[in-house]
Amino acid sequence: MIAPQTIEQITNRIDIIDVVGEFVKLKKRGANYLGLCPFHNEKTPSFTVSPSKEIYKCFGCGKSGNTITFLMEHEKYSYAEALKWLAQRYNIEIQETEVSDETRTIQQAAESLHALNNFAQKFFTEQLLHTEEGQSHALTYLEERGYDVKIVELFQLGYNPQARNAFATAALQNQFNKEVLLKSGLLVERNEELFDNYRGRIIFPIHNNTGKIIGFGARVIGKADRAPKYINTPENEIYIKSKILYGSYFARHSIDKNNECLLVEGYTDVISLHQAGIDNVVASGGTSLTADQLRIIKKYTNNLTIIYDGDAAGVKAAMRGLDMALEEGLNVKLVLIPDKEDPDSYVKKVGTDAFQKFIAENKKDFILFQLDVLLKEAGNDITKKNEAVNQVAESLSKLNRAEDFTRRQAYIHECAAALKIDESGLINLVNKFIHDKVAKEEKKQAASIPGLEETATVEEDKTALLFHPDEAQEKSVLRVLLEYGLNKWDDVHTIAEHIFKELEQFSFDNPDMAYLYNTFRNYYETGLQPSAKTLLYHEEEKIRSLVVNVTLFPFELSQRWDEKLENIQVSNVDNSSKDVAMSLSYFKLHKIKKMFEQNQKDIEKSTNWDETRQLMEVHRYLKGIEREITQQLGTVILK
């Protein structure tokens, strides 16, 4: 864990214009900066960066956050990775907090594996490019397969010599211990001797999202006889096969730019397509697609085109990932390479332009392709046809987002016609699968804490305010608490203390707003100095998102709001105190209005005179508070 002192150093040094400006061309507009949004295509700039608040927001697509979340979103870094990127930029030494023995052991193992893999890659690349055996045996083979030196260097390909312990000797001489060497899969132990596991093979380093090498694939040169064609790193602390897409580090920016990910099976498919200038491509590594792999793709795009061999095995491999891809909200197309070719051989055979043209002209809708395959397999068998109907209905039920409704209805119409069944019956079957899924999810979520939804666009924000005016008041109170809480209210109390006292008899209806308020108060009462800036870089994503949501427009101080502030008499004359007073007044008025409504309902339902009398007393008490507040505001808000 990165120490809080280090995080504070980093956040104090952050210049959001400096960091965001590295990725987005910004122009100064008043107090803010404006540029074209890097998260969606636009011609008119709507991406706004506020240096004073250290936040950004696109008023087109709704993306928003701080410097750290920008790096997380744009570069697809984790929170810790973004902090380390900033630390390196500002020459800040990373200090880590004390962790449990178990966590420390895992961290040390991961660091050792990263160090070993980095050493191994350099060793293997050296052997391939600068030794006689590597050049004559492996590099020549790669050149015959059509790979040039530039692509070999880009993907850091290498070669493990045929000698049984060439790498083992080098690794041991560099003080790598036996346990780590065996865990990495680079060596095997026989009769208490260590031997190279990948000898005589071409080495394909596998990179994670930040470019670190987490494992290797090793391929035989030429045709495999008894030995397996590929050997891969066994799973360990840093290499989990189901969470890896080969080539994602090299393809991430191109996928984002093209808004499409091409998915192939093998390492050489990725490398050949990159060499041909088609670089928005990743590989599943020859295994069935997993939900984690699909989520990696979804970080960059919702459009997935699967390019597999046209044989039966390729078709089955493609089909296995369909439901998961639909469930992840991906738009999936399928292209089958003809003539017993694979993407590697086909792009070399026809060239870049012809390959791209073939992909564009031969994309098949995945659901309709699945339906076609199932109908061919079923033939005249009624049982198999029933199974096909159920399978198609279940797949269609995965299209369960609001924006997918029209798309799903079109699929239902087309599938019902192809299956020769009643359309309403297929609709009912799809709805049954949806209902069953929702029921299961509700049970799972009963004990879970709901996550924070993505910040809405400006139009959605304004619409929300129309239907949820109380939420606007809650956000306004939190805004002034975050921005002015540490300022003085009077000679004795801070603004935060004043707000805490004023809200003793009130509560937040929105659980997220209550969570942020309680977090601020807990920090404050334990002697910390919470503010919009410190909480903007909180380790918890929910808190960071809430701070951005609360402090962004349209909750800033407007000119009209400022005019109303003139009616309020407070001990200080600065706008912060008046803003606080106004925000608290409106917050309380809205809460009192709700209390009035509930109290009125209770009076109407009451059949007991004593109870009615008590409720009438409550009514008068609330009226007194309301009158006091409205007099202070200088206007009557509630009739």
Steps between C-alpha positions, in 0.01 A plus 500: 500500500629845410549702819255789562796737530607408147147542366483842665833597342373393160164677527671819621724500194233416242437753225192375315567726202853361474385136511181519293676734258739218413210310344255776402569831323354759738417867446433748778140623521445730795596325823486155337659316206316344207588222256365216289389212722741202486220262602265549205514643149398864478567797274398775741701506827294415808776357721553749786787497749488712816851566641359658816284200585742247344219325317391440141164434341378443147163664450442276201551144626494571875847362586642677804758463773837618630855459374528147635169384358595657165809278488295201613239560229726612215800275559299219666721506810400373841487755783844396625646503147370854443659616825831340403485668157454838670772427756745426221398816314557720805806310628329390820633195678230241568468396865275213597307435820533198723302206370419154633757223471277322248463810281871576525583146389274532195646841412856373532421196285346726234799737504741206471308356205491838322875541551570146376275538194669828410840333525379199300363714217831682462686167505273339237504807270879514522519132406270551200657811352867480599610136512588272211258228613212743544555672167545184295240285672225735624536842333527341157183299570314819601620680186384206288159535666497863386588686823745790480743607771294806596195292595724250681647783707160663564353182649836416665514149353785276606659158481594245764816311391495122455751443780315344789592766759615815318237721660513317835871573529454870416209540743678332791812708438278809534380389844143393407391235746383152413145543632427803279662336197278193532188706569562701181496184287826601334679206663407145599667279758602139432711294736579813701636673188352810335441494125369757250133432432486687168827389337514516123182709483404850386384707798196731500497732805150575630446855628243636741312825442792717615759317292650282775585145397286256696569175316616329181381281220761272344454356147686218334686593183338328204255214553455340841548125515430363845555822689213751537505783246476763776599501866362780716586641841317321783266716706663688785465829690526714184392266220133400495414376153129580514579870561750548216465599137822473303592827333262720702786728609595571136140523376325706769534844341413372152191317630388819672565709188329257258220420746536133408699206632601215272535173689710214362626176653879495487813704566612490135158622383544813712857561388426452129204736509706762687771470238235554232394822673188354662581561864162501681533125551542268801507123548321274744798263497309209349272456800127562550413863560445597861296779659823664627646508148181653363510767770852593389361557150207700633741745667585622151196431281156338483564366149661156477576319174613141544724370221545123517590217264209383286522136608266330747737558792513872422121523486460322835766719661319813383160375619622436853551868573171630358276514807773646719576769240132595475471508878793741517313730261731446203386525138643180354575415138668189361734454205610152392824483299453285185701225327644339813694820571547687828536877545881466506525322165206677334625857553838397358329336204266784398661811653372771733241668276341176381496361855326810637252493212427133568439570871268793421296302245476172689402601853212281609256588772589264783147416613378428147813295436433298815140445388615379159744252655241368747237449228746310282593276793133443594378406152160332539564388859222659712694459826804677361282772351343561843851523645590750228197716586596503868863577425411790270250637754758483776754683283245770416423543870858619547406814301335646805615863505247775428692605189482142367118480498450583129792281402361205698153541348651494150690182586184338639309579181774355277572196719131410535464502122808281454389257772142501362348568840255757634675832571303567819601158629867581448450836674348322801787251510761778483319690777498186714878472475531871587265463797688196631831683471368811677358287782840334552683833496258653750578223744873553456473876539278490807802513732730703277567874495389656172778659298502856383352547155703672233467876503221605267518755220394858564158440346447199727619703801246773429220248448590332828470832680147547371390169647726501806522859633594373846812343354606837360476652848695212650772544239511873564557448874772247430660734247537781754617252764773372267605842372476712817484252789843588639437878483396700807127553558556721801773560758442156654361261239590387152242480224509120528410519870221746421356266236522197733304693766239630255434152363468319836125456452516432125621211288590431137249301297751399233722223648799607290472859625471370857807283447708795379375723787583235762842436344582872519373525857693190615821636349443841656419367847812282502719808452556474124450788257245376242420720202391476139862457397605237755185291448532545124802268527348262754604135453134395474360549149150566631618798707701643207202472266265658753732797553518561124124463468426742783753769408421515126246721321211565533564516874740794484411848624302673225443875459135462600604300805749772588222761484291301746796482737479877547179450702670287762649658812802315635789592722747496211450671166696270270309292248602170659303570817201629306518201267501267802205678658299489177577133437403403855180704484377341179606155620298539821200650320477201269532258790233692695271488197529122498434491875191718444370259238555196718354674806192601300446138392533387863241761608256380234542138609485571873187384689629584846455857632818498715703378205341763273578774750866391515516501121353851492773610741758354263333693217528830689862423596594435137318816392706698748827365361379563145404861584838563659687370197286678240535829688874456488484428127279803443246303298225244553595171340222278626135597485 
